[in-house]
XYZ file of C-alpha atoms in Angstrom:
450
model
C 190.367 145.198 80.634
C 189.599 142.103 78.723
C 189.183 140.008 82.043
C 186.267 142.518 83.061
C 184.856 141.304 79.805
C 185.071 137.628 80.047
C 183.393 138.369 83.953
C 180.404 139.880 82.706
C 180.476 137.194 80.055
C 180.257 134.793 82.643
C 177.274 136.541 84.922
C 175.220 136.668 81.923
C 175.509 133.238 80.616
C 174.613 132.787 84.564
C 171.520 134.308 84.542
C 170.272 132.661 81.291
C 170.959 129.213 82.801
C 168.848 130.049 85.569
C 166.064 131.695 84.308
C 165.850 128.712 81.574
C 165.386 126.582 84.956
C 163.351 128.817 86.099
C 161.426 128.858 83.159
C 161.153 124.996 83.143
C 160.388 124.683 86.811
C 157.714 127.198 86.272
C 156.508 125.138 83.151
C 156.759 121.607 85.011
C 155.053 123.318 87.979
C 152.467 124.878 85.737
C 151.642 121.528 83.912
C 151.158 119.491 87.296
C 148.559 122.257 88.231
C 146.932 121.567 84.563
C 146.965 117.915 85.434
C 145.535 118.181 88.792
C 142.718 119.889 87.609
C 141.972 118.160 84.717
C 141.688 115.122 87.146
C 139.736 117.032 89.405
C 137.061 117.934 86.515
C 137.347 114.621 85.557
C 136.413 112.778 88.991
C 133.299 116.015 89.223
C 132.265 114.853 85.426
C 132.414 110.968 86.202
C 130.651 111.584 89.527
C 127.861 113.574 88.136
C 127.444 111.547 85.318
C 126.906 108.239 87.765
C 124.635 110.409 89.802
C 122.376 111.823 86.557
C 122.572 108.219 85.745
C 121.153 106.884 88.840
C 118.591 109.880 89.010
C 117.261 108.426 85.779
C 116.745 105.101 87.037
C 115.183 106.024 89.670
C 112.731 107.951 87.764
C 111.956 105.372 85.374
C 111.297 102.976 87.815
C 108.960 105.274 89.667
C 106.733 105.574 86.405
C 106.625 102.260 86.178
C 106.031 101.191 89.983
C 103.481 104.258 89.629
C 101.486 102.598 86.576
C 101.494 99.292 88.079
C 99.927 100.013 91.149
C 96.638 101.868 89.047
C 96.399 99.084 87.140
C 96.839 96.558 89.173
C 94.106 98.474 91.266
C 91.741 98.863 88.663
C 91.980 95.095 88.093
C 91.019 93.745 91.522
C 88.036 96.799 92.012
C 86.789 95.355 88.767
C 87.181 92.041 90.035
C 84.984 92.479 93.211
C 82.233 94.273 91.358
C 80.809 91.283 90.991
C 79.240 89.971 93.712
C 80.753 86.368 94.419
C 83.918 88.253 94.725
C 83.110 90.714 97.628
C 83.563 87.993 100.034
C 86.890 88.521 100.027
C 88.676 89.923 102.484
C 90.901 92.933 102.876
C 94.409 91.161 103.602
C 93.402 88.627 100.772
C 92.832 91.470 98.422
C 95.956 93.206 99.439
C 97.992 89.930 98.937
C 96.694 89.782 95.162
C 97.358 93.056 94.731
C 100.879 93.192 95.864
C 101.585 89.749 93.602
C 99.860 91.308 90.328
C 102.000 94.717 91.419
C 105.140 92.822 91.527
C 104.544 90.970 88.154
C 103.850 94.006 86.121
C 106.843 95.650 87.056
C 108.930 92.643 86.468
C 107.273 92.119 82.975
C 108.192 96.225 82.335
C 111.787 95.647 83.692
C 113.002 92.519 83.094
C 113.013 89.062 84.550
C 116.861 88.104 84.211
C 120.376 89.777 85.167
C 120.561 90.753 80.997
C 117.072 91.882 80.351
C 117.628 93.853 83.598
C 120.901 95.688 82.846
C 119.511 96.099 79.024
C 116.376 97.996 79.907
C 118.414 100.204 82.332
C 120.666 100.713 79.321
C 117.896 101.790 77.152
C 116.466 104.406 79.280
C 120.167 105.893 79.708
C 121.024 105.707 75.999
C 117.723 107.373 75.312
C 118.124 110.774 77.194
C 121.892 110.695 75.769
C 124.119 110.950 78.983
C 127.471 110.865 77.367
C 130.124 107.923 78.943
C 127.553 106.448 81.376
C 126.379 102.787 81.109
C 124.842 99.964 83.020
C 127.475 96.774 83.829
C 125.817 93.761 82.301
C 126.272 91.555 85.461
C 124.807 88.563 86.893
C 124.625 89.847 90.488
C 122.015 92.537 89.159
C 118.463 90.967 90.249
C 114.770 91.753 90.812
C 113.880 90.184 93.552
C 111.025 89.999 96.032
C 110.631 88.739 99.428
C 107.690 86.849 100.789
C 106.188 86.167 104.992
C 105.762 82.517 105.796
C 102.142 82.505 104.216
C 104.006 83.701 100.601
C 102.991 87.231 100.925
C 105.100 89.986 98.820
C 106.554 91.714 101.335
C 108.903 93.707 99.270
C 111.009 94.334 95.908
C 114.317 95.030 95.018
C 116.498 95.478 92.634
C 120.208 94.704 93.538
C 123.476 95.718 92.145
C 123.194 97.892 89.661
C 126.579 98.567 88.344
C 127.115 102.315 86.430
C 129.976 102.735 84.951
C 131.507 106.084 83.610
C 134.714 106.038 80.805
C 136.719 109.101 80.918
C 139.383 109.305 78.477
C 141.624 110.825 81.669
C 140.327 108.602 84.590
C 139.378 105.826 83.030
C 136.558 103.370 84.169
C 134.798 104.573 87.277
C 132.023 102.401 89.311
C 128.874 102.599 91.226
C 127.557 99.501 92.550
C 123.735 100.707 93.421
C 120.934 99.339 94.571
C 116.840 100.127 94.743
C 113.855 99.174 97.345
C 110.876 99.951 95.170
C 107.774 100.965 98.033
C 104.092 99.533 97.589
C 101.284 102.258 97.561
C 98.640 101.769 100.108
C 95.828 100.003 98.701
C 92.562 99.720 100.193
C 89.721 98.210 98.095
C 86.885 97.570 101.428
C 84.879 100.801 102.507
C 84.683 100.872 106.053
C 87.843 98.566 108.552
C 87.652 94.791 107.855
C 89.241 94.452 111.217
C 86.300 95.131 113.159
C 83.538 93.820 110.675
C 85.387 90.712 111.304
C 83.072 90.794 114.763
C 79.090 90.453 115.290
C 79.058 91.743 118.617
C 81.101 94.852 120.547
C 80.651 95.700 123.568
C 81.846 98.401 125.793
C 80.855 97.066 129.020
C 79.750 93.515 128.890
C 78.032 90.417 127.136
C 75.195 88.731 128.710
C 73.580 85.730 127.053
C 70.770 82.999 127.605
C 67.902 81.375 127.362
C 67.715 78.588 124.237
C 70.280 77.273 122.326
C 71.945 79.772 120.265
C 74.780 80.194 117.686
C 77.370 82.697 117.211
C 79.603 82.895 114.091
C 82.153 86.007 114.015
C 84.607 87.884 116.485
C 83.687 89.041 119.821
C 84.463 91.471 122.084
C 83.293 92.439 125.858
C 84.055 95.282 127.814
C 83.746 95.512 131.851
C 82.183 97.791 134.205
C 82.275 98.848 137.657
C 80.842 97.025 140.880
C 78.544 100.376 141.215
C 76.986 99.852 137.713
C 76.168 95.996 138.439
C 72.333 95.164 137.786
C 70.162 92.805 139.821
C 69.398 90.611 136.404
C 73.243 90.323 135.923
C 73.488 88.862 139.418
C 72.843 85.668 138.395
C 75.257 85.188 135.665
C 78.004 84.738 138.482
C 79.726 88.116 138.214
C 82.927 87.573 141.090
C 85.505 90.004 141.384
C 85.472 92.010 138.021
C 82.185 92.952 136.137
C 81.092 92.689 132.456
C 83.222 90.262 130.391
C 81.355 87.322 128.447
C 78.901 85.053 130.638
C 76.473 83.094 129.375
C 73.773 81.383 131.525
C 71.920 78.247 131.348
C 72.000 77.771 127.525
C 73.306 76.409 125.414
C 75.847 77.784 122.910
C 78.485 77.036 119.422
C 80.209 79.788 119.241
C 82.598 80.182 116.096
C 85.652 83.028 115.971
C 88.758 83.297 115.702
C 88.958 86.417 118.349
C 87.353 86.172 121.669
C 88.386 89.220 123.740
C 86.927 89.765 127.242
C 88.089 92.043 129.565
C 86.596 90.576 132.447
C 86.040 87.217 133.436
C 84.798 84.545 130.993
C 81.468 83.092 133.258
C 79.751 79.825 132.337
C 76.923 78.949 134.406
C 74.741 75.966 134.179
C 75.636 76.242 130.507
C 77.606 73.708 127.993
C 79.117 75.624 125.306
C 81.619 75.381 122.300
C 84.360 77.144 121.670
C 85.629 76.847 117.705
C 87.889 78.326 115.256
C 85.745 80.057 112.453
C 88.632 80.198 109.715
C 91.917 78.559 110.995
C 92.694 78.787 115.069
C 90.935 80.462 117.893
C 92.423 82.988 120.319
C 90.519 83.531 123.367
C 91.276 86.154 125.832
C 90.065 86.959 129.429
C 91.291 87.182 133.055
C 89.643 83.963 133.938
C 86.951 81.393 132.421
C 84.731 80.118 135.347
C 83.102 76.965 135.366
C 79.723 78.283 137.346
C 77.412 75.124 138.276
C 73.663 75.990 138.007
C 70.867 75.147 140.416
C 69.427 72.379 137.486
C 71.767 72.214 134.873
C 75.822 71.383 135.323
C 78.363 73.233 133.373
C 80.722 72.151 130.727
C 82.782 73.580 127.535
C 84.874 72.371 124.855
C 87.731 75.075 123.128
C 88.964 74.089 119.863
C 92.063 77.134 120.776
C 93.739 79.006 123.101
C 92.808 80.545 126.121
C 94.931 83.217 127.228
C 94.822 84.742 130.589
C 95.049 88.575 130.191
C 97.221 88.510 133.155
C 99.696 86.066 132.080
C 100.452 86.551 128.704
C 104.075 85.848 126.243
C 104.679 88.894 123.677
C 102.646 87.181 120.771
C 100.135 87.336 122.207
C 99.771 90.041 124.241
C 100.371 92.768 121.068
C 97.454 90.884 119.170
C 95.361 91.415 122.875
C 96.277 95.265 122.849
C 95.678 95.732 119.125
C 92.308 94.097 119.248
C 91.096 96.545 122.441
C 93.138 99.511 120.402
C 90.968 99.091 117.536
C 87.474 98.180 119.478
C 88.460 101.527 121.755
C 89.120 103.350 118.565
C 85.470 102.448 116.456
C 83.353 102.935 119.965
C 85.183 106.012 120.442
C 82.354 108.237 118.580
C 79.299 106.191 119.598
C 78.780 108.796 122.462
C 77.713 111.556 119.429
C 74.411 109.848 118.675
C 71.915 112.509 119.311
C 69.140 110.790 117.765
C 67.010 108.011 116.894
C 67.566 106.475 113.140
C 65.896 103.517 111.427
C 66.380 103.499 107.350
C 63.457 101.164 107.593
C 61.742 104.052 108.262
C 63.576 106.494 105.837
C 61.106 106.298 102.813
C 64.651 108.016 101.122
C 66.652 105.356 101.926
C 67.444 102.772 98.623
C 70.406 100.788 100.372
C 70.836 97.070 100.526
C 70.967 96.449 104.155
C 69.550 98.226 107.333
C 71.314 100.177 109.346
C 70.077 101.211 112.727
C 71.351 104.610 115.206
C 70.102 105.287 118.379
C 70.663 107.133 121.894
C 69.134 105.157 123.923
C 68.634 101.466 124.224
C 68.020 99.356 121.015
C 65.709 96.363 121.062
C 65.741 93.972 118.173
C 62.662 92.615 117.831
C 63.116 90.797 114.250
C 65.691 89.421 111.868
C 68.079 92.185 111.202
C 70.976 92.193 108.371
C 73.002 95.673 108.676
C 74.366 97.788 111.676
C 73.400 98.797 114.714
C 75.395 101.740 116.579
C 74.106 102.952 119.886
C 76.122 104.433 123.327
C 73.284 102.318 124.957
C 72.830 98.845 125.522
C 71.575 96.309 122.974
C 69.054 93.533 123.716
C 68.261 90.664 121.189
C 64.906 89.282 121.753
C 64.536 85.248 121.919
C 64.086 83.794 118.106
C 65.685 86.696 116.529
C 68.282 86.409 114.150
C 71.294 88.723 113.388
C 73.760 88.780 110.499
C 76.608 91.965 110.411
C 78.096 93.629 113.332
C 76.021 95.625 116.729
C 78.420 98.321 118.633
C 76.894 99.105 121.995
C 78.906 101.986 124.481
C 76.719 99.586 126.749
C 75.785 95.843 127.199
C 74.463 93.407 125.121
C 71.888 91.262 125.935
C 71.016 87.842 123.709
C 67.713 85.963 125.327
C 67.905 82.599 123.322
C 67.769 80.694 120.500
C 69.649 83.597 118.443
C 72.119 82.942 115.405
C 74.714 85.890 115.414
C 76.516 86.018 112.680
C 79.160 88.522 111.574
C 79.283 89.608 107.925
C 82.392 91.835 106.622
C 79.902 92.222 103.143
C 76.829 93.587 104.841
C 78.859 96.096 106.878
C 81.079 97.006 103.867
C 78.429 97.896 101.782
C 76.618 99.682 104.281
C 80.012 102.152 104.497
C 80.875 102.254 101.088
C 77.140 103.284 99.794
C 77.570 106.344 102.413
C 80.840 107.312 101.384
C 79.571 106.902 97.909
C 76.250 108.944 98.449
C 75.025 112.123 100.436
C 72.536 110.586 103.034
C 72.236 113.173 105.597
C 72.398 110.086 108.381
C 75.432 108.443 108.687
C 76.201 105.539 110.676
C 80.315 105.911 109.518
C 80.204 109.206 111.337
C 80.162 107.753 114.570
C 82.353 104.691 113.892
C 85.918 105.606 114.828
C 88.759 104.543 112.134
C 86.811 104.103 108.695
C 88.973 103.919 105.891
C 88.159 104.832 102.508
C 88.875 102.844 99.214
C 91.456 104.262 97.331
C 94.876 103.677 95.886
C 97.643 106.257 98.366
C 100.937 106.682 96.378
C 103.947 105.913 98.696
C 106.556 109.157 99.461
C 109.271 107.990 97.122
C 108.432 104.999 94.894
C 112.176 103.997 94.894
C 115.013 103.988 97.696
C 118.345 103.559 96.735
C 120.638 102.278 98.822
C 123.911 100.451 99.060
C 124.871 97.094 100.329
């Protein structure tokens, strides 16, 4: 009996010991699970806190960039309202816009690493996001990238280190950079690329008569042999028809771009090709010197002649872009179904003349403005033209002509049409016309990691 009692006592003690060990193991396991859960929650808080801070930084910078774009756009718009500044090209204005836009953003965010970090920290502190800060680091910079001409092409805030201080995990960090996008700013209505041209013809240009001058870009298309006219045979076209043809005259040309889809034929003429601003690029299938009956042919070219069938990649890209521009611009001319001359419109109060016609146009007197027709244009002898001529057929200049591109003239006409309620608008028949204004990008700030 006594022996049985000790066995029972032993078993009881064993059960208590095993139960205690099991309980201890259970408590320890529970603590491990609890600890792991707490660390996971801390990691999630850390990640979310850093993400919230980054989103806040992007929102604040986006608003600063948007406001800077509007302020700079208004400043430049006010600048070009003065007549003396209306000569600035769209490219020049865009360069001014981008430079001012960058400076306004820099002024708001900071110029050096310390001030940038302080500014970003102030955004976080103002919202009450806890345990998050921007680490002050010399790596944090605001940098702009420029092209070879000094124009700003990108703006970035680099290496912003966002920290989250957690009592369990300690300090967690993430380093992010931000691309600041540029809004699309258009200051001149119309198309500055097109308005650098003075004569644009879908099927060829023919120049003869007394000494003349052309200042501005030139586009001369081509036509089929079946469309050749008797009056054009003497210009010397062979193989290809259309292009730029110059007969029995002296001609001075100052252009940055000459595009001839056919040949350039010089017949009994002296021609000086020179750049209008910096350099001349001349594109043609061939340049033919044809001796006239009574006059020799010679020319001087202060620029580069590119035969269109043997071009390298860079000039080929420029040539194709010029062709694309003109094809788009002339695409609506066939829609002209009337004759309209603003000089005959008593209700027209525009500064410059515009003439639209569904048939041939003869310019008999000096003209400043825009001519647009799907047919031919004839510029009579002793007539001067300033602006742009758009012809869906051929252009003939008969001698002693001064033909000058003036983007300001064309811009003024298009801008007045877009602002007014004129019944007949030349802009309705010219493809690719732009409206002045400021367009926001899809996102002002885009984050990235290097």
